Amino acid sequence: MAELVLGPVLRHVDATSATVWVETDAACEVTVAGHRAATFQVGEQHFALVVIEKLEPGTSTPYDVRLDDRVVWPEPGSSFPPPRIRTGELRRIVFGSCRAAKAGGPDQRAPDKLGPDALDAFALRMADWPEERWPDALLLLGDQVYADEPTPRIKRWLAERGSEPVGEVGSFREYAELYHESWADPEIRWLMSVVPTSMIFDDHDIRDDWNTSRAWRVRMARTPWWRERIRAGLASYWVYQHLGNLGPDELARNELFAKVRTAGGDVQALLEDFGEQADQEVDGRKPTRWSYRRDFGRVRLLVVDTRSGRILDGPERLMVGDEEFDWIERNAEGDVDHLLIGSSLPWLMPHALSHFQSLNERAAARPGRRGRVAEKVRQVGDLEHWPAFRASFERLARLIHRIGTGPAAPGTICVLSGDVHHSYAARVDFAEPTRSEVRQLVCSPVHNDPPWIFRPIFRLSWSKPLARALRRWADRAGISPDPVTWTKISGPHFGNSVAVLEITGRTARYHLETATPDGGLVESADLTL
């Protein structure tokens, strides 16, 4: 008799359809809201993505999960409100990144050196709210799992398995254990069962500094364990995260999903072969596009892959290949009130860090010893955000300006980001003003903590004198002038946090909620955009 291992996770939701993801411990038929799907097998795991159609717009539909017609969710005696699928307009979206699992296991309220989990605190508070106050979407912007920095419990388990490299995950089964640890917490499990959740990876989902540069890729390819890591990492990402980002029409066109559903046996090798191919770079392009678009009525969310899609072998380092950027530009167009661009890495950094990263990119491209030293600095200092891919940094600026000055300019264009382990908001201005209000909004971490030295460095990096000095250095190095100016309007904020973007008509409001030692939340920022 099959049992529910993980989920349900409510994923893609639009006006008339939804998808619900589950993991089970055996093959079975999964029923959600009267719609059925058979599980597919990946190694020791079994999964299903149930597509629910013909929902009524603007409604709230309760649901349960049945395995072979036996109800397994919600659990008997649960104190949480029953799971629901809501098809109303988007009024609130919660976002953040970098959520390390608790060292003590799934109980996210247990003491932990990284402090209280902000998403867990948000879920606990939300459970007491009336349904009409719940957020309508959750966007997780990278580092949902830490393949290279697992908890002590996972490390002990890996040691018993004799995994390589020591203290890190390498196989699909080991990746699965990371997701079990991160998503099995009751509060998070309930939250993800009622709020449509979108996801994208960042480096730790695979390994720290993933795709920093071509030199990094060459070095990793020489290690005996890397091939299994990238195959398992991208295969597990497709199953646990990417599949649910797709809507019913996209799923119907997805050849890999069709093969997985009809294989009739273990598809682990199929998915890992796919993962290996997705990592390849051929003629300046990647064979797989992880970026995706979701429309919530008059709000468009365009999520950009800033990790796997990098082009590192060409004459210019590109954050996203030209073919994929063409797709991004086409999908940014449209008659919407708000354009949200999800990027795990901030587009606009603290000014001094931005200029320094562009300088480092130029230096690392030089031949000889100076280039090697600059490349070493790039990797050690994590100098690999948008400004370190200058051509892509400027192309994104041109795209945002074109959308923001066009006849169908949205009320706001917001770049939602994480990664940098502090939070801030910045106003964006162009020489030719936009009709849209443009903002960079950053929330990180949800549950993590950088070394203490990072805090003074981040504060200093917003220093205007230091920024002016580095910009003069960039001018002398021949780096093009910045295509935008940006002004910090909130932050830097430190501590575990989640951000909430509230939508009202063509205006929006940004809230930053920071976890307190007692497991509560306090508002750190409240801005009208």
XYZ file of C-alpha atoms in Angstrom:
529
model
C 0.000 0.000 0.000
C 1.561 3.261 -1.135
C 2.215 6.069 1.353
C 2.708 9.778 0.796
C 6.364 10.740 1.296
C 6.316 14.432 0.386
C 3.771 16.982 -0.751
C 1.247 17.830 -1.866
C 2.911 20.883 -3.409
C 0.583 23.229 -5.257
C 2.537 24.415 -8.286
C 1.200 26.080 -11.433
C -2.205 27.756 -11.003
C -4.052 29.935 -13.518
C -7.676 31.006 -13.918
C -8.980 27.523 -14.770
C -6.265 24.949 -13.999
C -3.716 23.829 -11.438
C -0.995 21.224 -10.953
C -0.249 19.353 -7.739
C 3.044 17.474 -7.182
C 3.558 14.536 -4.814
C 6.169 11.914 -3.948
C 5.123 8.437 -2.816
C 6.991 5.362 -1.629
C 5.488 2.982 -4.212
C 3.781 2.993 -7.583
C 0.126 4.017 -7.397
C -2.573 6.208 -8.906
C -2.830 9.679 -7.391
C -6.146 11.539 -7.313
C -6.455 15.243 -6.531
C -9.764 17.098 -6.842
C -11.174 14.298 -8.972
C -8.256 14.277 -11.444
C -5.926 11.302 -11.692
C -2.309 10.614 -12.636
C -0.159 7.522 -12.379
C 3.178 7.824 -10.620
C 6.476 7.534 -12.476
C 9.574 5.916 -10.976
C 13.026 7.469 -10.584
C 15.353 5.005 -8.870
C 13.868 4.344 -5.433
C 11.404 7.246 -5.636
C 7.921 7.556 -7.155
C 6.364 10.862 -8.243
C 3.223 12.258 -9.814
C 2.169 15.625 -11.167
C -1.615 15.824 -11.279
C -3.119 18.295 -13.760
C -6.462 19.708 -12.592
C -8.553 21.457 -15.233
C -11.972 23.085 -15.648
C -11.723 25.071 -12.430
C -13.867 28.167 -12.131
C -12.048 31.535 -12.212
C -12.057 33.431 -8.942
C -12.951 30.440 -6.772
C -11.473 28.557 -3.837
C -11.688 24.774 -4.167
C -10.876 22.438 -1.251
C -9.036 19.261 -2.179
C -7.589 16.095 -0.738
C -4.952 13.664 -1.999
C -5.812 10.011 -2.573
C -3.438 7.166 -3.332
C -5.347 4.346 -5.020
C -8.556 6.018 -3.787
C -7.388 6.097 -0.139
C -7.258 9.604 1.408
C -3.743 10.423 2.682
C -3.903 14.229 2.868
C -4.824 16.227 4.833
C -3.600 14.148 7.724
C -6.156 13.187 10.385
C -6.304 15.693 13.224
C -4.288 18.346 11.387
C -4.490 21.760 13.042
C -3.872 23.556 9.741
C -6.643 24.865 7.486
C -7.556 22.352 4.758
C -5.681 22.605 1.451
C -7.327 24.723 -1.237
C -6.767 25.766 -4.844
C -7.524 29.455 -5.373
C -7.935 30.856 -8.885
C -8.396 34.540 -8.050
C -6.225 37.468 -9.100
C -2.716 37.948 -7.741
C -2.725 40.408 -4.842
C 0.288 39.218 -2.825
C 3.445 37.373 -3.837
C 5.994 36.202 -1.260
C 9.602 35.729 -2.356
C 13.084 35.026 -1.037
C 16.095 32.757 -1.466
C 18.723 30.729 0.363
C 16.816 28.436 2.695
C 19.194 26.018 4.376
C 17.626 23.092 6.225
C 17.658 23.061 10.012
C 20.617 21.236 11.526
C 18.250 19.510 13.940
C 16.046 18.038 11.224
C 12.615 18.901 9.894
C 11.451 20.721 13.057
C 12.116 24.272 11.876
C 11.231 25.706 15.309
C 14.129 23.943 17.021
C 17.171 26.025 18.049
C 19.635 26.518 15.206
C 22.838 28.528 14.795
C 21.432 30.098 11.605
C 18.512 31.574 13.512
C 14.781 31.099 13.009
C 13.500 30.156 9.559
C 11.616 33.182 8.183
C 9.423 31.135 5.830
C 8.458 28.811 8.656
C 7.558 31.816 10.816
C 5.505 33.241 7.951
C 3.631 29.947 7.510
C 2.803 29.732 11.226
C 1.416 33.266 11.193
C -0.460 32.708 7.951
C -2.221 29.634 9.344
C -4.120 31.929 11.732
C -5.199 34.358 9.003
C -8.492 34.260 7.142
C -8.119 32.785 3.663
C -8.637 36.125 1.904
C -5.430 37.394 3.514
C -3.248 34.510 2.284
C -0.603 35.248 -0.358
C -1.491 34.172 -3.867
C 1.967 33.039 -4.973
C 5.342 31.998 -3.534
C 8.571 32.471 -5.502
C 11.674 30.625 -4.259
C 14.694 32.240 -5.925
C 17.394 29.636 -5.521
C 19.267 27.500 -3.008
C 16.264 25.437 -1.934
C 18.779 22.707 -1.066
C 22.494 22.833 -0.291
C 24.144 19.945 -2.115
C 27.612 21.018 -0.964
C 26.700 22.100 2.584
C 24.288 19.515 4.013
C 23.311 19.367 7.656
C 25.254 17.191 10.128
C 22.501 14.560 9.989
C 22.790 14.291 6.222
C 26.592 14.195 6.448
C 26.426 11.236 8.830
C 24.009 9.486 6.472
C 26.306 10.196 3.508
C 29.312 8.828 5.407
C 27.455 5.568 5.991
C 26.805 5.375 2.238
C 30.460 6.138 1.394
C 29.473 9.008 -0.893
C 31.901 11.163 -2.838
C 32.956 13.869 -2.403
C 33.009 13.471 1.363
C 30.286 15.496 3.040
C 28.401 16.317 -0.175
C 25.582 14.678 -2.088
C 26.191 13.043 -5.445
C 23.324 10.756 -6.466
C 19.630 11.245 -7.192
C 18.720 9.388 -3.994
C 20.974 11.671 -1.969
C 19.440 14.772 -3.547
C 16.022 13.370 -2.645
C 17.068 13.234 1.010
C 17.873 16.964 0.901
C 14.362 17.741 -0.351
C 12.827 15.446 2.253
C 14.675 17.303 4.998
C 13.825 20.756 3.639
C 10.169 20.277 2.675
C 8.901 17.808 5.297
C 8.525 20.401 8.066
C 4.742 20.518 8.793
C 4.447 24.302 8.489
C 6.286 24.454 5.161
C 4.443 21.395 3.882
C 1.104 23.057 4.620
C 2.210 26.396 3.140
C 3.243 24.753 -0.123
C -0.053 22.858 -0.281
C -2.119 26.062 -0.394
C 0.091 28.695 -2.080
C 1.079 28.218 -5.764
C 4.864 27.903 -5.744
C 7.374 28.781 -8.467
C 11.079 27.909 -8.182
C 14.463 28.403 -9.821
C 17.885 27.084 -8.868
C 21.021 28.922 -7.817
C 24.540 27.635 -7.273
C 24.126 25.587 -4.072
C 21.361 23.527 -5.676
C 24.318 22.057 -7.595
C 27.530 23.398 -5.990
C 28.968 26.699 -4.758
C 30.115 28.910 -7.666
C 28.352 26.693 -10.215
C 29.260 28.013 -13.686
C 31.225 30.985 -12.370
C 33.501 30.813 -15.429
C 34.936 28.493 -18.030
C 37.982 27.940 -15.785
C 35.640 26.739 -13.028
C 33.902 24.319 -15.395
C 37.232 22.915 -16.616
C 38.434 22.404 -13.043
C 35.231 20.652 -11.977
C 35.207 18.404 -15.053
C 38.568 16.996 -13.925
C 37.170 15.730 -10.628
C 36.116 12.065 -10.619
C 32.704 12.745 -9.058
C 31.494 15.791 -11.006
C 29.774 13.928 -13.851
C 27.507 12.052 -11.450
C 26.823 15.266 -9.498
C 25.667 17.324 -12.469
C 23.615 14.425 -13.874
C 21.882 13.794 -10.554
C 21.575 17.479 -9.677
C 19.787 18.507 -12.854
C 17.693 15.334 -12.987
C 16.466 15.907 -9.422
C 15.895 19.601 -10.135
C 13.678 18.673 -13.095
C 11.610 16.346 -10.902
C 11.380 18.328 -7.673
C 11.375 21.899 -8.952
C 11.181 22.540 -12.696
C 8.316 20.247 -13.684
C 5.858 22.178 -11.528
C 6.859 25.499 -13.079
C 5.130 24.438 -16.301
C 1.464 24.909 -17.071
C -0.836 22.265 -18.619
C -0.227 23.419 -22.192
C 3.547 23.375 -21.713
C 3.379 19.943 -20.095
C 1.364 18.623 -23.029
C 4.125 19.775 -25.407
C 7.020 18.589 -23.248
C 8.637 15.566 -24.918
C 10.612 14.527 -21.850
C 7.509 14.558 -19.640
C 5.707 12.406 -22.217
C 8.562 9.879 -22.191
C 8.655 9.802 -18.385
C 4.898 9.202 -18.079
C 4.795 6.404 -20.645
C 8.090 4.648 -19.870
C 6.512 1.999 -17.662
C 9.657 1.572 -15.539
C 12.551 3.334 -13.879
C 13.424 6.564 -15.758
C 16.454 7.568 -13.677
C 18.936 6.906 -16.495
C 16.722 8.817 -18.945
C 16.569 11.851 -16.662
C 20.269 11.778 -15.807
C 21.199 11.572 -19.498
C 18.952 14.583 -20.014
C 20.680 16.390 -17.122
C 24.104 15.784 -18.627
C 22.977 17.051 -22.014
C 21.335 20.119 -20.455
C 24.682 21.091 -18.958
C 26.432 21.145 -22.337
C 27.197 24.288 -24.306
C 27.126 23.941 -28.092
C 27.693 26.814 -30.534
C 26.898 29.477 -27.944
C 23.652 27.934 -26.719
C 22.305 25.489 -24.156
C 19.977 22.703 -25.313
C 17.555 23.211 -22.405
C 15.751 26.383 -21.350
C 15.021 26.520 -17.628
C 13.670 30.088 -17.752
C 9.886 30.268 -17.746
C 6.907 32.611 -17.744
C 3.782 32.626 -15.597
C 0.815 34.956 -15.958
C -1.403 35.795 -12.995
C -4.097 37.816 -14.705
C -2.637 41.306 -15.192
C 0.663 40.358 -13.524
C 3.411 38.623 -15.495
C 6.229 36.718 -13.786
C 9.242 36.057 -16.013
C 11.823 33.875 -14.245
C 15.351 33.928 -15.693
C 17.852 31.089 -15.334
C 21.058 32.843 -14.282
C 23.076 29.655 -13.639
C 22.753 26.838 -16.135
C 22.074 29.142 -19.092
C 25.424 30.918 -18.884
C 27.594 30.959 -22.000
C 31.258 30.807 -21.008
C 33.120 29.608 -24.102
C 32.380 32.513 -26.465
C 34.099 35.851 -27.015
C 31.909 37.374 -24.258
C 30.774 35.838 -20.998
C 26.969 35.844 -21.121
C 24.600 35.368 -18.206
C 22.081 33.983 -20.702
C 22.747 32.884 -24.273
C 21.508 35.041 -27.140
C 18.812 32.560 -28.177
C 17.401 32.369 -24.652
C 17.623 36.139 -24.212
C 15.594 36.510 -27.416
C 12.934 34.330 -25.756
C 13.076 36.489 -22.605
C 12.622 39.669 -24.651
C 9.630 38.253 -26.526
C 7.958 37.111 -23.323
C 8.554 40.405 -21.530
C 6.245 42.076 -24.058
C 2.546 42.202 -23.271
C -0.349 44.233 -21.967
C 0.080 43.791 -18.212
C -0.062 46.037 -15.172
C 3.094 44.613 -13.572
C 6.147 42.849 -14.970
C 8.064 40.844 -12.361
C 11.462 39.549 -13.468
C 12.656 36.774 -11.194
C 16.452 36.464 -11.140
C 18.205 34.518 -8.408
C 21.117 36.976 -8.750
C 20.510 40.725 -8.363
C 20.720 42.785 -11.526
C 21.680 45.909 -9.554
C 24.228 45.350 -6.808
C 25.595 47.782 -4.238
C 27.438 50.302 -6.430
C 30.993 49.509 -5.359
C 30.447 45.764 -5.818
C 28.852 46.358 -9.211
C 31.795 48.375 -10.530
C 34.319 45.966 -9.016
C 32.665 42.964 -10.668
C 32.749 44.630 -14.089
C 36.410 45.498 -13.554
C 37.176 41.941 -12.539
C 35.457 40.516 -15.616
C 37.670 42.684 -17.826
C 40.822 41.673 -15.920
C 39.979 37.944 -15.901
C 39.735 37.979 -19.714
C 43.379 39.022 -20.044
C 46.019 36.444 -20.921
C 48.839 35.478 -18.598
C 49.364 35.848 -14.900
C 47.139 38.935 -14.419
C 44.207 37.121 -15.949
C 44.784 34.041 -13.778
C 44.944 36.157 -10.621
C 41.744 37.976 -11.582
C 40.051 34.653 -12.266
C 41.097 33.432 -8.831
C 39.634 36.587 -7.281
C 36.430 36.045 -9.275
C 35.955 32.574 -7.837
C 37.027 33.316 -4.261
C 34.981 36.530 -4.091
C 31.860 35.178 -5.854
C 32.167 37.954 -8.437
C 29.645 36.446 -10.827
C 26.486 38.513 -10.713
C 24.973 40.477 -13.608
C 27.671 43.211 -13.582
C 30.314 40.473 -14.025
C 28.554 39.577 -17.286
C 28.615 43.117 -18.594
C 27.064 42.442 -22.000
C 24.082 40.726 -20.361
C 23.832 43.424 -17.668
C 23.464 46.073 -20.360
C 21.075 44.008 -22.490
C 18.731 43.562 -19.526
C 18.860 47.320 -18.949
C 17.896 47.949 -22.587
C 15.022 45.463 -22.336
C 13.631 47.037 -19.164
C 13.928 50.525 -20.656
C 12.156 49.495 -23.857
C 9.289 47.859 -21.960
C 9.074 50.758 -19.506
C 8.843 53.436 -22.219
C 6.599 51.526 -24.628
C 2.930 52.252 -25.362
C 1.870 49.318 -23.130
C 4.296 50.143 -20.312
C 3.259 48.388 -17.079
C 2.758 50.305 -13.871
C 5.841 48.676 -12.346
C 8.781 46.605 -13.509
C 10.411 44.858 -10.562
C 13.481 42.623 -10.605
C 13.047 40.165 -7.710
C 16.305 38.622 -6.502
C 18.105 36.881 -3.658
C 21.534 35.209 -3.247
C 23.533 37.986 -1.567
C 22.554 37.252 2.078
C 21.232 40.712 2.736
C 18.099 42.512 1.602
C 17.548 45.907 0.003
C 15.405 47.893 -2.406
C 16.667 50.282 -5.085
C 14.919 52.790 -7.349
C 16.043 52.671 -10.980
C 16.288 55.708 -13.278
C 17.195 56.032 -16.945
C 18.474 59.053 -18.881
C 15.222 58.832 -20.852
C 12.643 58.392 -18.085
C 10.356 55.374 -18.154
C 6.603 55.437 -17.759
C 6.933 52.421 -15.448
C 8.289 52.568 -11.927
C 11.387 50.332 -12.013
C 12.773 48.687 -8.870
C 15.376 46.142 -7.826
C 14.004 44.210 -4.819
C 16.278 41.750 -3.005
C 15.389 39.322 -0.194
C 18.024 36.933 1.149
C 18.416 34.753 3.128
C 15.263 32.951 4.200
C 17.325 30.760 6.546
C 21.088 31.188 6.462
C 23.743 33.508 7.782
C 26.922 34.800 6.110
C 30.187 35.183 8.039
C 30.133 38.293 10.218
C 32.659 40.103 8.000
C 30.074 40.254 5.198
C 27.947 42.803 7.048
C 30.522 45.622 7.132
C 31.548 44.760 3.568
C 27.958 45.049 2.324
C 27.445 48.324 4.190
C 30.707 49.720 2.810
C 29.814 48.653 -0.720
C 26.965 51.197 -0.718
C 29.466 53.983 0.119
C 29.208 56.797 -2.434
C 32.902 57.838 -2.250
C 34.046 54.251 -2.778
C 31.572 53.831 -5.637
C 32.819 57.010 -7.332
C 36.441 55.877 -7.030
C 35.683 52.469 -8.561
C 33.606 54.045 -11.336
C 36.568 56.278 -12.249
C 38.754 53.164 -12.321
C 36.196 51.491 -14.584
C 36.244 54.511 -16.894
C 40.019 54.305 -17.201
C 39.728 50.563 -17.934
C 37.395 51.302 -20.838
C 34.245 49.850 -19.278
C 31.144 51.432 -20.781
C 29.131 53.882 -18.681
C 26.339 52.369 -16.629
C 23.119 52.334 -18.668
C 21.061 53.135 -15.557
C 21.405 54.903 -12.256
C 20.060 53.336 -9.113
C 19.468 54.638 -5.612
C 19.105 52.497 -2.511
C 15.774 53.320 -0.885
C 15.831 50.660 1.846
C 18.556 48.576 3.464
C 20.891 46.920 3.721
C 18.835 44.672 5.991
C 20.341 41.599 7.634
C 18.783 38.510 9.145
C 16.506 35.765 7.909
C 13.667 37.372 5.942
C 10.848 36.952 3.465
C 9.548 39.711 1.207
C 5.939 40.405 0.270
C 4.937 42.367 -2.818
C 1.351 43.611 -2.581
C -0.411 44.465 -5.845
C -3.245 47.006 -6.084
C -4.271 47.992 -9.585
C -1.166 49.443 -11.256
C 0.646 50.177 -7.997
C 2.595 47.914 -5.662
C 3.960 47.905 -2.128
C 7.074 46.078 -0.858
C 7.281 44.660 2.668
C 10.284 42.940 4.211
C 9.531 40.635 7.146
C 12.510 39.609 9.309
C 12.463 36.669 11.716
C 12.911 37.395 15.421
C 14.681 35.143 17.964
C 11.338 33.959 19.367
C 10.255 32.693 15.934
C 8.050 35.655 15.065
C 8.374 38.283 12.340
C 8.966 42.016 12.421
C 8.556 44.402 9.499
C 11.943 45.770 8.384
C 10.779 47.707 5.331
C 7.498 49.066 3.968
C 7.706 50.910 0.654
C 5.215 52.105 -1.920
C 6.742 51.530 -5.357
